[in-house]
Amino acid sequence: MESENQTGLAEFLLLGLSENPELQPLLFGMFLTLYLITVAGNLLIILAISSDSHLHTPMYFFLSNLSFSDICFSTTTVPKMLVNIQTQSKSISYTGCLTQICFVLVFASLENCLLAAMAYDRYVAICHPLRCTIIMNPHLCGLLILLSLLISIMSALLHSLMVLRLSFCIDLEIPQFFCELPQVLKLACSDTLFNNVLLYFMTSILGGGLFLGIFFSYMQIVFSLMKMPSIGRMYKAFSPCGSHLSVVSLFYGTGFGAYLSSAATLSSRKSATASVMYTVVTPMLNPFIYSLRNKDIMGTLTKLISRISSFH
């Protein structure tokens, strides 16, 4: 099979979710709506937290950063898909594809790290309530965000630089609506053993390692709750964890599902459909999960929306 040097590559082809011309307007409308809801919902969460001094706590500080990450995550993939549908084009340049890979990995890893940081905050708040304000001080919270961002960027750059060493075959069709790293690696004509080993290793460390950290935090939380004398106090202490657990389940469930689907198939649209869940649906649902299950957020959002409405 013929191959080309990476510097000679013109473009990849993103096959998207369907090649049926009749479905394109429906897909465009659906994904535009999902994207706008994602941006609006997460912006409202950020505005609510920044405008209410009662919400200036470590938990809401991490939540506002998670909302920002969700906006960036969706923006990395959905607008390019919408442009391709509107222009009836499937192409994305080699540089654009590599850039998209890098940013998808950055924000997926950042979300992963933020969920782990939020789990640690819940662990400190419930297991060490008297020392919570001392341990989770603004300096540590800022350091955790900086460390999460640094880890995410370094991991994404490492994967992206490893893609640069590959040469690709003529058939450059990606059965996805964005440049997903496992799918791009399958198109390479050169040896991808080291790329795949690096991918599995980093996924195990960032995905599996941080998930174990979240699991350990909640195990400690459960042990602490079992020592509480009343069911009422137990429920009150655990209630803020419900939203976080829902988001963790959604993120890891859809993420690992899409990863396994992508690794198991080459050209099936099943992997593209699975990827929609963690790149589009999950960032859209996160603000609803946190706002509907949180009276403080709901109260602040109601005041914010009424204040905005009064200007009109």
PDB file of C-alpha atoms in Angstrom:
ATOM      1  CA  MET A   1       0.000   0.000   0.000  1.00  0.00           C
ATOM      2  CA  GLU A   2       1.255   3.460  -0.916  1.00  0.00           C
ATOM      3  CA  SER A   3       2.136   5.878   1.815  1.00  0.00           C
ATOM      4  CA  GLU A   4       2.990   9.525   2.129  1.00  0.00           C
ATOM      5  CA  ASN A   5       5.368  11.395   4.387  1.00  0.00           C
ATOM      6  CA  GLN A   6       3.563  13.417   7.038  1.00  0.00           C
ATOM      7  CA  THR A   7       4.864  16.689   5.558  1.00  0.00           C
ATOM      8  CA  GLY A   8       3.219  15.800   2.235  1.00  0.00           C
ATOM      9  CA  LEU A   9      -0.208  15.069   3.679  1.00  0.00           C
ATOM     10  CA  ALA A  10      -2.959  17.362   2.494  1.00  0.00           C
ATOM     11  CA  GLU A  11      -5.955  16.301   4.554  1.00  0.00           C
ATOM     12  CA  PHE A  12      -7.900  13.618   6.376  1.00  0.00           C
ATOM     13  CA  LEU A  13     -11.551  12.846   5.713  1.00  0.00           C
ATOM     14  CA  LEU A  14     -13.979  12.834   8.653  1.00  0.00           C
ATOM     15  CA  LEU A  15     -16.816  10.497   7.679  1.00  0.00           C
ATOM     16  CA  GLY A  16     -19.051  11.739  10.504  1.00  0.00           C
ATOM     17  CA  LEU A  17     -22.105   9.969  11.845  1.00  0.00           C
ATOM     18  CA  SER A  18     -23.895   9.409   8.541  1.00  0.00           C
ATOM     19  CA  GLU A  19     -23.311   9.903   4.828  1.00  0.00           C
ATOM     20  CA  ASN A  20     -27.043  10.119   4.106  1.00  0.00           C
ATOM     21  CA  PRO A  21     -27.660  13.612   2.605  1.00  0.00           C
ATOM     22  CA  GLU A  22     -31.200  13.694   3.983  1.00  0.00           C
ATOM     23  CA  LEU A  23     -29.920  13.318   7.554  1.00  0.00           C
ATOM     24  CA  GLN A  24     -27.377  16.152   7.341  1.00  0.00           C
ATOM     25  CA  PRO A  25     -29.820  19.026   8.149  1.00  0.00           C
ATOM     26  CA  LEU A  26     -31.178  17.003  11.082  1.00  0.00           C
ATOM     27  CA  LEU A  27     -27.669  16.303  12.403  1.00  0.00           C
ATOM     28  CA  PHE A  28     -26.707  19.959  11.960  1.00  0.00           C
ATOM     29  CA  GLY A  29     -29.734  21.179  13.905  1.00  0.00           C
ATOM     30  CA  MET A  30     -29.334  18.571  16.634  1.00  0.00           C
ATOM     31  CA  PHE A  31     -25.630  19.178  17.254  1.00  0.00           C
ATOM     32  CA  LEU A  32     -25.972  22.952  17.038  1.00  0.00           C
ATOM     33  CA  THR A  33     -28.702  22.783  19.688  1.00  0.00           C
ATOM     34  CA  LEU A  34     -26.650  20.479  21.917  1.00  0.00           C
ATOM     35  CA  TYR A  35     -23.606  22.740  21.566  1.00  0.00           C
ATOM     36  CA  LEU A  36     -25.535  25.924  22.398  1.00  0.00           C
ATOM     37  CA  ILE A  37     -27.130  24.239  25.436  1.00  0.00           C
ATOM     38  CA  THR A  38     -23.664  23.076  26.554  1.00  0.00           C
ATOM     39  CA  VAL A  39     -22.140  26.538  26.283  1.00  0.00           C
ATOM     40  CA  ALA A  40     -25.123  28.333  27.843  1.00  0.00           C
ATOM     41  CA  GLY A  41     -25.545  25.828  30.688  1.00  0.00           C
ATOM     42  CA  ASN A  42     -21.886  25.789  31.677  1.00  0.00           C
ATOM     43  CA  LEU A  43     -21.572  29.586  31.364  1.00  0.00           C
ATOM     44  CA  LEU A  44     -24.525  29.970  33.723  1.00  0.00           C
ATOM     45  CA  ILE A  45     -22.802  27.704  36.252  1.00  0.00           C
ATOM     46  CA  ILE A  46     -19.608  29.802  36.005  1.00  0.00           C
ATOM     47  CA  LEU A  47     -21.535  33.088  36.310  1.00  0.00           C
ATOM     48  CA  ALA A  48     -23.571  31.809  39.247  1.00  0.00           C
ATOM     49  CA  ILE A  49     -20.487  30.690  41.166  1.00  0.00           C
ATOM     50  CA  SER A  50     -18.526  33.870  40.448  1.00  0.00           C
ATOM     51  CA  SER A  51     -21.438  36.165  41.361  1.00  0.00           C
ATOM     52  CA  ASP A  52     -22.364  34.586  44.724  1.00  0.00           C
ATOM     53  CA  SER A  53     -19.815  34.895  47.534  1.00  0.00           C
ATOM     54  CA  HIS A  54     -21.483  31.977  49.370  1.00  0.00           C
ATOM     55  CA  LEU A  55     -20.334  29.717  46.537  1.00  0.00           C
ATOM     56  CA  HIS A  56     -16.673  30.735  46.795  1.00  0.00           C
ATOM     57  CA  THR A  57     -15.645  27.374  48.257  1.00  0.00           C
ATOM     58  CA  PRO A  58     -13.240  24.704  46.964  1.00  0.00           C
ATOM     59  CA  MET A  59     -16.104  22.483  45.710  1.00  0.00           C
ATOM     60  CA  TYR A  60     -17.616  25.246  43.571  1.00  0.00           C
ATOM     61  CA  PHE A  61     -14.191  26.507  42.515  1.00  0.00           C
ATOM     62  CA  PHE A  62     -13.474  23.081  40.998  1.00  0.00           C
ATOM     63  CA  LEU A  63     -16.991  22.975  39.528  1.00  0.00           C
ATOM     64  CA  SER A  64     -16.497  26.288  37.713  1.00  0.00           C
ATOM     65  CA  ASN A  65     -13.247  24.979  36.249  1.00  0.00           C
ATOM     66  CA  LEU A  66     -15.041  21.768  35.225  1.00  0.00           C
ATOM     67  CA  SER A  67     -17.691  23.848  33.443  1.00  0.00           C
ATOM     68  CA  PHE A  68     -14.992  25.812  31.620  1.00  0.00           C
ATOM     69  CA  SER A  69     -13.328  22.535  30.608  1.00  0.00           C
ATOM     70  CA  ASP A  70     -16.678  21.208  29.328  1.00  0.00           C
ATOM     71  CA  ILE A  71     -17.138  24.276  27.113  1.00  0.00           C
ATOM     72  CA  CYS A  72     -13.633  23.902  25.680  1.00  0.00           C
ATOM     73  CA  PHE A  73     -14.061  20.134  25.209  1.00  0.00           C
ATOM     74  CA  SER A  74     -17.206  20.579  23.096  1.00  0.00           C
ATOM     75  CA  THR A  75     -15.738  23.544  21.210  1.00  0.00           C
ATOM     76  CA  THR A  76     -12.782  21.395  20.151  1.00  0.00           C
ATOM     77  CA  THR A  77     -14.980  18.961  18.202  1.00  0.00           C
ATOM     78  CA  VAL A  78     -18.517  20.214  17.474  1.00  0.00           C
ATOM     79  CA  PRO A  79     -17.904  23.488  15.520  1.00  0.00           C
ATOM     80  CA  LYS A  80     -15.681  21.698  12.969  1.00  0.00           C
ATOM     81  CA  MET A  81     -18.380  19.066  12.518  1.00  0.00           C
ATOM     82  CA  LEU A  82     -21.018  21.779  11.985  1.00  0.00           C
ATOM     83  CA  VAL A  83     -18.822  23.560   9.430  1.00  0.00           C
ATOM     84  CA  ASN A  84     -18.252  20.315   7.514  1.00  0.00           C
ATOM     85  CA  ILE A  85     -21.982  19.575   7.425  1.00  0.00           C
ATOM     86  CA  GLN A  86     -22.821  23.117   6.315  1.00  0.00           C
ATOM     87  CA  THR A  87     -20.175  23.179   3.572  1.00  0.00           C
ATOM     88  CA  GLN A  88     -20.845  19.531   2.617  1.00  0.00           C
ATOM     89  CA  SER A  89     -17.170  18.805   3.123  1.00  0.00           C
ATOM     90  CA  LYS A  90     -15.505  15.992   5.068  1.00  0.00           C
ATOM     91  CA  SER A  91     -11.956  17.280   4.995  1.00  0.00           C
ATOM     92  CA  ILE A  92      -9.692  18.421   7.797  1.00  0.00           C
ATOM     93  CA  SER A  93      -6.082  19.389   7.222  1.00  0.00           C
ATOM     94  CA  TYR A  94      -3.213  17.366   8.654  1.00  0.00           C
ATOM     95  CA  THR A  95      -2.293  20.287  10.930  1.00  0.00           C
ATOM     96  CA  GLY A  96      -5.926  20.771  11.922  1.00  0.00           C
ATOM     97  CA  CYS A  97      -6.314  17.081  12.706  1.00  0.00           C
ATOM     98  CA  LEU A  98      -3.177  17.009  14.851  1.00  0.00           C
ATOM     99  CA  THR A  99      -4.290  20.176  16.659  1.00  0.00           C
ATOM    100  CA  GLN A 100      -7.706  18.686  17.309  1.00  0.00           C
ATOM    101  CA  ILE A 101      -6.137  15.498  18.700  1.00  0.00           C
ATOM    102  CA  CYS A 102      -4.015  17.578  21.058  1.00  0.00           C
ATOM    103  CA  PHE A 103      -6.881  19.713  22.402  1.00  0.00           C
ATOM    104  CA  VAL A 104      -9.261  16.759  22.779  1.00  0.00           C
ATOM    105  CA  LEU A 105      -6.635  14.983  24.874  1.00  0.00           C
ATOM    106  CA  VAL A 106      -5.927  18.128  26.919  1.00  0.00           C
ATOM    107  CA  PHE A 107      -9.532  18.728  27.932  1.00  0.00           C
ATOM    108  CA  ALA A 108     -10.430  15.044  28.373  1.00  0.00           C
ATOM    109  CA  SER A 109      -7.435  14.657  30.721  1.00  0.00           C
ATOM    110  CA  LEU A 110      -8.219  17.951  32.473  1.00  0.00           C
ATOM    111  CA  GLU A 111     -11.784  16.835  33.161  1.00  0.00           C
ATOM    112  CA  ASN A 112     -10.417  13.571  34.515  1.00  0.00           C
ATOM    113  CA  CYS A 113      -8.038  15.401  36.866  1.00  0.00           C
ATOM    114  CA  LEU A 114     -10.734  17.850  38.003  1.00  0.00           C
ATOM    115  CA  LEU A 115     -13.105  15.019  38.922  1.00  0.00           C
ATOM    116  CA  ALA A 116     -10.328  13.480  41.024  1.00  0.00           C
ATOM    117  CA  ALA A 117      -9.641  16.846  42.712  1.00  0.00           C
ATOM    118  CA  MET A 118     -13.349  17.216  43.489  1.00  0.00           C
ATOM    119  CA  ALA A 119     -13.397  13.720  45.018  1.00  0.00           C
ATOM    120  CA  TYR A 120     -10.431  14.661  47.225  1.00  0.00           C
ATOM    121  CA  ASP A 121     -12.259  17.823  48.313  1.00  0.00           C
ATOM    122  CA  ARG A 122     -15.330  15.744  49.301  1.00  0.00           C
ATOM    123  CA  TYR A 123     -13.059  13.333  51.187  1.00  0.00           C
ATOM    124  CA  VAL A 124     -11.464  16.155  53.192  1.00  0.00           C
ATOM    125  CA  ALA A 125     -14.832  17.841  53.858  1.00  0.00           C
ATOM    126  CA  ILE A 126     -16.453  14.681  55.233  1.00  0.00           C
ATOM    127  CA  CYS A 127     -13.543  12.779  56.791  1.00  0.00           C
ATOM    128  CA  HIS A 128     -11.676  15.818  58.197  1.00  0.00           C
ATOM    129  CA  PRO A 129     -14.369  18.519  58.627  1.00  0.00           C
ATOM    130  CA  LEU A 130     -12.523  20.456  61.341  1.00  0.00           C
ATOM    131  CA  ARG A 131      -9.384  20.790  59.219  1.00  0.00           C
ATOM    132  CA  CYS A 132     -11.174  21.258  55.891  1.00  0.00           C
ATOM    133  CA  THR A 133     -10.584  25.009  55.542  1.00  0.00           C
ATOM    134  CA  ILE A 134      -6.938  24.577  56.519  1.00  0.00           C
ATOM    135  CA  ILE A 135      -6.242  21.688  54.128  1.00  0.00           C
ATOM    136  CA  MET A 136      -8.320  22.929  51.170  1.00  0.00           C
ATOM    137  CA  ASN A 137      -6.924  26.460  51.227  1.00  0.00           C
ATOM    138  CA  PRO A 138      -6.922  28.699  48.105  1.00  0.00           C
ATOM    139  CA  HIS A 139      -3.213  27.993  47.546  1.00  0.00           C
ATOM    140  CA  LEU A 140      -3.746  24.211  47.390  1.00  0.00           C
ATOM    141  CA  CYS A 141      -6.841  24.561  45.187  1.00  0.00           C
ATOM    142  CA  GLY A 142      -4.964  26.753  42.729  1.00  0.00           C
ATOM    143  CA  LEU A 143      -2.018  24.357  42.805  1.00  0.00           C
ATOM    144  CA  LEU A 144      -4.304  21.395  42.019  1.00  0.00           C
ATOM    145  CA  ILE A 145      -5.769  23.233  39.017  1.00  0.00           C
ATOM    146  CA  LEU A 146      -2.293  24.194  37.780  1.00  0.00           C
ATOM    147  CA  LEU A 147      -1.010  20.639  38.256  1.00  0.00           C
ATOM    148  CA  SER A 148      -4.052  19.196  36.455  1.00  0.00           C
ATOM    149  CA  LEU A 149      -3.521  21.550  33.522  1.00  0.00           C
ATOM    150  CA  LEU A 150       0.203  20.801  33.375  1.00  0.00           C
ATOM    151  CA  ILE A 151      -0.340  17.025  33.408  1.00  0.00           C
ATOM    152  CA  SER A 152      -3.031  17.302  30.721  1.00  0.00           C
ATOM    153  CA  ILE A 153      -0.920  19.480  28.417  1.00  0.00           C
ATOM    154  CA  MET A 154       2.213  17.354  28.809  1.00  0.00           C
ATOM    155  CA  SER A 155       0.283  14.139  28.116  1.00  0.00           C
ATOM    156  CA  ALA A 156      -1.441  15.610  25.046  1.00  0.00           C
ATOM    157  CA  LEU A 157       1.813  17.035  23.648  1.00  0.00           C
ATOM    158  CA  LEU A 158       3.560  13.704  24.110  1.00  0.00           C
ATOM    159  CA  HIS A 159       0.879  11.863  22.123  1.00  0.00           C
ATOM    160  CA  SER A 160       0.795  14.574  19.438  1.00  0.00           C
ATOM    161  CA  LEU A 161       4.575  14.573  18.977  1.00  0.00           C
ATOM    162  CA  MET A 162       4.523  10.790  18.645  1.00  0.00           C
ATOM    163  CA  VAL A 163       1.971  11.100  15.829  1.00  0.00           C
ATOM    164  CA  LEU A 164       4.375  13.429  13.970  1.00  0.00           C
ATOM    165  CA  ARG A 165       6.828  10.568  13.466  1.00  0.00           C
ATOM    166  CA  LEU A 166       4.252   8.456  11.589  1.00  0.00           C
ATOM    167  CA  SER A 167       3.664   8.196   7.862  1.00  0.00           C
ATOM    168  CA  PHE A 168       0.156   7.573   6.574  1.00  0.00           C
ATOM    169  CA  CYS A 169      -1.470   5.551   3.843  1.00  0.00           C
ATOM    170  CA  ILE A 170      -3.488   7.021   0.982  1.00  0.00           C
ATOM    171  CA  ASP A 171      -6.804   5.899   2.485  1.00  0.00           C
ATOM    172  CA  LEU A 172      -7.175   8.640   5.099  1.00  0.00           C
ATOM    173  CA  GLU A 173     -10.833   8.197   6.026  1.00  0.00           C
ATOM    174  CA  ILE A 174     -11.602   8.520   9.747  1.00  0.00           C
ATOM    175  CA  PRO A 175     -14.933   6.930  10.780  1.00  0.00           C
ATOM    176  CA  GLN A 176     -15.535   9.736  13.258  1.00  0.00           C
ATOM    177  CA  PHE A 177     -16.773  13.342  13.379  1.00  0.00           C
ATOM    178  CA  PHE A 178     -13.428  14.449  14.857  1.00  0.00           C
ATOM    179  CA  CYS A 179      -9.805  13.300  14.823  1.00  0.00           C
ATOM    180  CA  GLU A 180      -9.699  10.645  17.512  1.00  0.00           C
ATOM    181  CA  LEU A 181      -6.213   9.369  18.344  1.00  0.00           C
ATOM    182  CA  PRO A 182      -6.900   5.582  18.186  1.00  0.00           C
ATOM    183  CA  GLN A 183      -8.624   5.975  14.805  1.00  0.00           C
ATOM    184  CA  VAL A 184      -5.792   8.104  13.390  1.00  0.00           C
ATOM    185  CA  LEU A 185      -3.207   5.551  14.533  1.00  0.00           C
ATOM    186  CA  LYS A 186      -5.051   2.862  12.562  1.00  0.00           C
ATOM    187  CA  LEU A 187      -4.467   4.830   9.347  1.00  0.00           C
ATOM    188  CA  ALA A 188      -0.670   4.902   9.747  1.00  0.00           C
ATOM    189  CA  CYS A 189       1.479   2.800   7.422  1.00  0.00           C
ATOM    190  CA  SER A 190       4.496   2.972   9.717  1.00  0.00           C
ATOM    191  CA  ASP A 191       4.892   1.016  12.934  1.00  0.00           C
ATOM    192  CA  THR A 192       2.550   2.280  15.673  1.00  0.00           C
ATOM    193  CA  LEU A 193       3.606  -0.147  18.401  1.00  0.00           C
ATOM    194  CA  PHE A 194       5.212   2.534  20.562  1.00  0.00           C
ATOM    195  CA  ASN A 195       2.238   4.888  20.002  1.00  0.00           C
ATOM    196  CA  ASN A 196      -0.208   2.206  21.112  1.00  0.00           C
ATOM    197  CA  VAL A 197       1.904   1.242  24.127  1.00  0.00           C
ATOM    198  CA  LEU A 198       2.087   4.921  25.114  1.00  0.00           C
ATOM    199  CA  LEU A 199      -1.677   5.293  24.611  1.00  0.00           C
ATOM    200  CA  TYR A 200      -2.501   2.271  26.788  1.00  0.00           C
ATOM    201  CA  PHE A 201       0.052   3.319  29.421  1.00  0.00           C
ATOM    202  CA  MET A 202      -1.171   6.909  29.709  1.00  0.00           C
ATOM    203  CA  THR A 203      -4.803   5.785  29.694  1.00  0.00           C
ATOM    204  CA  SER A 204      -4.037   3.377  32.525  1.00  0.00           C
ATOM    205  CA  ILE A 205      -2.202   6.050  34.526  1.00  0.00           C
ATOM    206  CA  LEU A 206      -4.523   9.011  33.937  1.00  0.00           C
ATOM    207  CA  GLY A 207      -7.774   7.104  33.528  1.00  0.00           C
ATOM    208  CA  GLY A 208      -7.305   4.072  35.745  1.00  0.00           C
ATOM    209  CA  GLY A 209      -5.045   5.733  38.318  1.00  0.00           C
ATOM    210  CA  LEU A 210      -7.292   8.753  38.904  1.00  0.00           C
ATOM    211  CA  PHE A 211     -10.397   6.561  38.919  1.00  0.00           C
ATOM    212  CA  LEU A 212      -8.822   4.460  41.671  1.00  0.00           C
ATOM    213  CA  GLY A 213      -8.109   7.703  43.556  1.00  0.00           C
ATOM    214  CA  ILE A 214     -11.784   8.670  43.279  1.00  0.00           C
ATOM    215  CA  PHE A 215     -12.852   5.182  44.357  1.00  0.00           C
ATOM    216  CA  PHE A 216     -10.505   5.259  47.376  1.00  0.00           C
ATOM    217  CA  SER A 217     -11.820   8.713  48.383  1.00  0.00           C
ATOM    218  CA  TYR A 218     -15.402   7.495  48.367  1.00  0.00           C
ATOM    219  CA  MET A 219     -14.527   4.336  50.252  1.00  0.00           C
ATOM    220  CA  GLN A 220     -13.091   6.523  53.020  1.00  0.00           C
ATOM    221  CA  ILE A 221     -16.203   8.722  52.855  1.00  0.00           C
ATOM    222  CA  VAL A 222     -18.483   5.687  53.253  1.00  0.00           C
ATOM    223  CA  PHE A 223     -16.471   4.459  56.253  1.00  0.00           C
ATOM    224  CA  SER A 224     -16.739   7.900  57.881  1.00  0.00           C
ATOM    225  CA  LEU A 225     -20.488   8.129  57.211  1.00  0.00           C
ATOM    226  CA  MET A 226     -21.087   4.736  58.794  1.00  0.00           C
ATOM    227  CA  LYS A 227     -19.696   6.106  62.070  1.00  0.00           C
ATOM    228  CA  MET A 228     -22.259   8.935  62.180  1.00  0.00           C
ATOM    229  CA  PRO A 229     -24.965   8.488  64.857  1.00  0.00           C
ATOM    230  CA  SER A 230     -28.012   9.510  62.789  1.00  0.00           C
ATOM    231  CA  ILE A 231     -29.329   8.866  59.281  1.00  0.00           C
ATOM    232  CA  GLY A 232     -30.157  12.564  58.920  1.00  0.00           C
ATOM    233  CA  ARG A 233     -26.584  13.698  59.499  1.00  0.00           C
ATOM    234  CA  MET A 234     -25.362  10.945  57.188  1.00  0.00           C
ATOM    235  CA  TYR A 235     -27.674  12.054  54.373  1.00  0.00           C
ATOM    236  CA  LYS A 236     -26.804  15.738  54.849  1.00  0.00           C
ATOM    237  CA  ALA A 237     -23.078  14.979  54.705  1.00  0.00           C
ATOM    238  CA  PHE A 238     -23.363  12.761  51.641  1.00  0.00           C
ATOM    239  CA  SER A 239     -25.892  14.806  49.623  1.00  0.00           C
ATOM    240  CA  PRO A 240     -23.253  17.060  47.956  1.00  0.00           C
ATOM    241  CA  CYS A 241     -21.518  13.908  46.712  1.00  0.00           C
ATOM    242  CA  GLY A 242     -24.528  12.740  44.699  1.00  0.00           C
ATOM    243  CA  SER A 243     -23.994  15.142  41.810  1.00  0.00           C
ATOM    244  CA  HIS A 244     -20.274  14.408  41.675  1.00  0.00           C
ATOM    245  CA  LEU A 245     -20.859  10.652  41.621  1.00  0.00           C
ATOM    246  CA  SER A 246     -23.390  11.073  38.799  1.00  0.00           C
ATOM    247  CA  VAL A 247     -20.914  13.076  36.715  1.00  0.00           C
ATOM    248  CA  VAL A 248     -18.089  10.596  37.460  1.00  0.00           C
ATOM    249  CA  SER A 249     -20.285   7.671  36.398  1.00  0.00           C
ATOM    250  CA  LEU A 250     -21.351   9.471  33.218  1.00  0.00           C
ATOM    251  CA  PHE A 251     -17.821  10.555  32.299  1.00  0.00           C
ATOM    252  CA  TYR A 252     -16.075   7.238  32.919  1.00  0.00           C
ATOM    253  CA  GLY A 253     -18.955   5.150  31.604  1.00  0.00           C
ATOM    254  CA  THR A 254     -19.182   6.973  28.264  1.00  0.00           C
ATOM    255  CA  GLY A 255     -15.413   7.550  28.014  1.00  0.00           C
ATOM    256  CA  PHE A 256     -14.398   3.928  28.499  1.00  0.00           C
ATOM    257  CA  GLY A 257     -17.311   2.802  26.325  1.00  0.00           C
ATOM    258  CA  ALA A 258     -16.143   5.011  23.469  1.00  0.00           C
ATOM    259  CA  TYR A 259     -12.508   4.002  23.986  1.00  0.00           C
ATOM    260  CA  LEU A 260     -13.303   0.279  23.902  1.00  0.00           C
ATOM    261  CA  SER A 261     -15.587   0.743  20.906  1.00  0.00           C
ATOM    262  CA  SER A 262     -12.904   2.670  19.024  1.00  0.00           C
ATOM    263  CA  ALA A 263     -10.240   0.101  19.847  1.00  0.00           C
ATOM    264  CA  ALA A 264     -12.446  -2.806  18.746  1.00  0.00           C
ATOM    265  CA  THR A 265     -13.674  -1.435  15.411  1.00  0.00           C
ATOM    266  CA  LEU A 266     -12.031   0.136  12.374  1.00  0.00           C
ATOM    267  CA  SER A 267     -14.742   1.669  10.211  1.00  0.00           C
ATOM    268  CA  SER A 268     -17.966   1.016  12.109  1.00  0.00           C
ATOM    269  CA  ARG A 269     -20.118   4.044  12.914  1.00  0.00           C
ATOM    270  CA  LYS A 270     -20.733   2.528  16.344  1.00  0.00           C
ATOM    271  CA  SER A 271     -17.494   4.061  17.610  1.00  0.00           C
ATOM    272  CA  ALA A 272     -18.570   7.499  16.325  1.00  0.00           C
ATOM    273  CA  THR A 273     -21.935   7.196  18.061  1.00  0.00           C
ATOM    274  CA  ALA A 274     -20.223   6.149  21.307  1.00  0.00           C
ATOM    275  CA  SER A 275     -17.870   9.141  21.067  1.00  0.00           C
ATOM    276  CA  VAL A 276     -20.837  11.513  20.840  1.00  0.00           C
ATOM    277  CA  MET A 277     -21.756  10.500  24.385  1.00  0.00           C
ATOM    278  CA  TYR A 278     -18.524  11.633  26.054  1.00  0.00           C
ATOM    279  CA  THR A 279     -17.597  14.565  23.790  1.00  0.00           C
ATOM    280  CA  VAL A 280     -21.047  16.147  23.345  1.00  0.00           C
ATOM    281  CA  VAL A 281     -23.709  14.692  25.656  1.00  0.00           C
ATOM    282  CA  THR A 282     -21.669  14.512  28.888  1.00  0.00           C
ATOM    283  CA  PRO A 283     -20.512  18.192  28.821  1.00  0.00           C
ATOM    284  CA  MET A 284     -24.125  19.187  28.124  1.00  0.00           C
ATOM    285  CA  LEU A 285     -25.575  17.163  31.017  1.00  0.00           C
ATOM    286  CA  ASN A 286     -23.017  18.163  33.674  1.00  0.00           C
ATOM    287  CA  PRO A 287     -24.514  21.610  34.458  1.00  0.00           C
ATOM    288  CA  PHE A 288     -28.013  20.104  34.681  1.00  0.00           C
ATOM    289  CA  ILE A 289     -26.822  17.385  37.052  1.00  0.00           C
ATOM    290  CA  TYR A 290     -25.151  19.898  39.357  1.00  0.00           C
ATOM    291  CA  SER A 291     -27.890  22.546  39.221  1.00  0.00           C
ATOM    292  CA  LEU A 292     -30.911  20.249  39.614  1.00  0.00           C
ATOM    293  CA  ARG A 293     -29.390  18.384  42.567  1.00  0.00           C
ATOM    294  CA  ASN A 294     -27.982  21.444  44.323  1.00  0.00           C
ATOM    295  CA  LYS A 295     -30.242  23.937  46.119  1.00  0.00           C
ATOM    296  CA  ASP A 296     -27.470  26.553  46.425  1.00  0.00           C
ATOM    297  CA  ILE A 297     -26.770  26.496  42.675  1.00  0.00           C
ATOM    298  CA  MET A 298     -30.494  26.497  41.839  1.00  0.00           C
ATOM    299  CA  GLY A 299     -31.130  29.444  44.137  1.00  0.00           C
ATOM    300  CA  THR A 300     -28.275  31.477  42.700  1.00  0.00           C
ATOM    301  CA  LEU A 301     -29.235  30.583  39.110  1.00  0.00           C
ATOM    302  CA  THR A 302     -32.832  31.680  39.752  1.00  0.00           C
ATOM    303  CA  LYS A 303     -31.633  35.042  41.083  1.00  0.00           C
ATOM    304  CA  LEU A 304     -29.181  35.411  38.184  1.00  0.00           C
ATOM    305  CA  ILE A 305     -31.779  34.633  35.519  1.00  0.00           C
ATOM    306  CA  SER A 306     -34.344  36.976  37.097  1.00  0.00           C
ATOM    307  CA  ARG A 307     -31.692  39.708  37.273  1.00  0.00           C
ATOM    308  CA  ILE A 308     -30.850  39.200  33.590  1.00  0.00           C
ATOM    309  CA  SER A 309     -34.559  39.207  32.670  1.00  0.00           C
ATOM    310  CA  SER A 310     -35.124  42.478  34.543  1.00  0.00           C
ATOM    311  CA  PHE A 311     -32.662  44.252  32.217  1.00  0.00           C
ATOM    312  CA  HIS A 312     -34.961  43.430  29.297  1.00  0.00           C
TER     313      HIS A 312
END
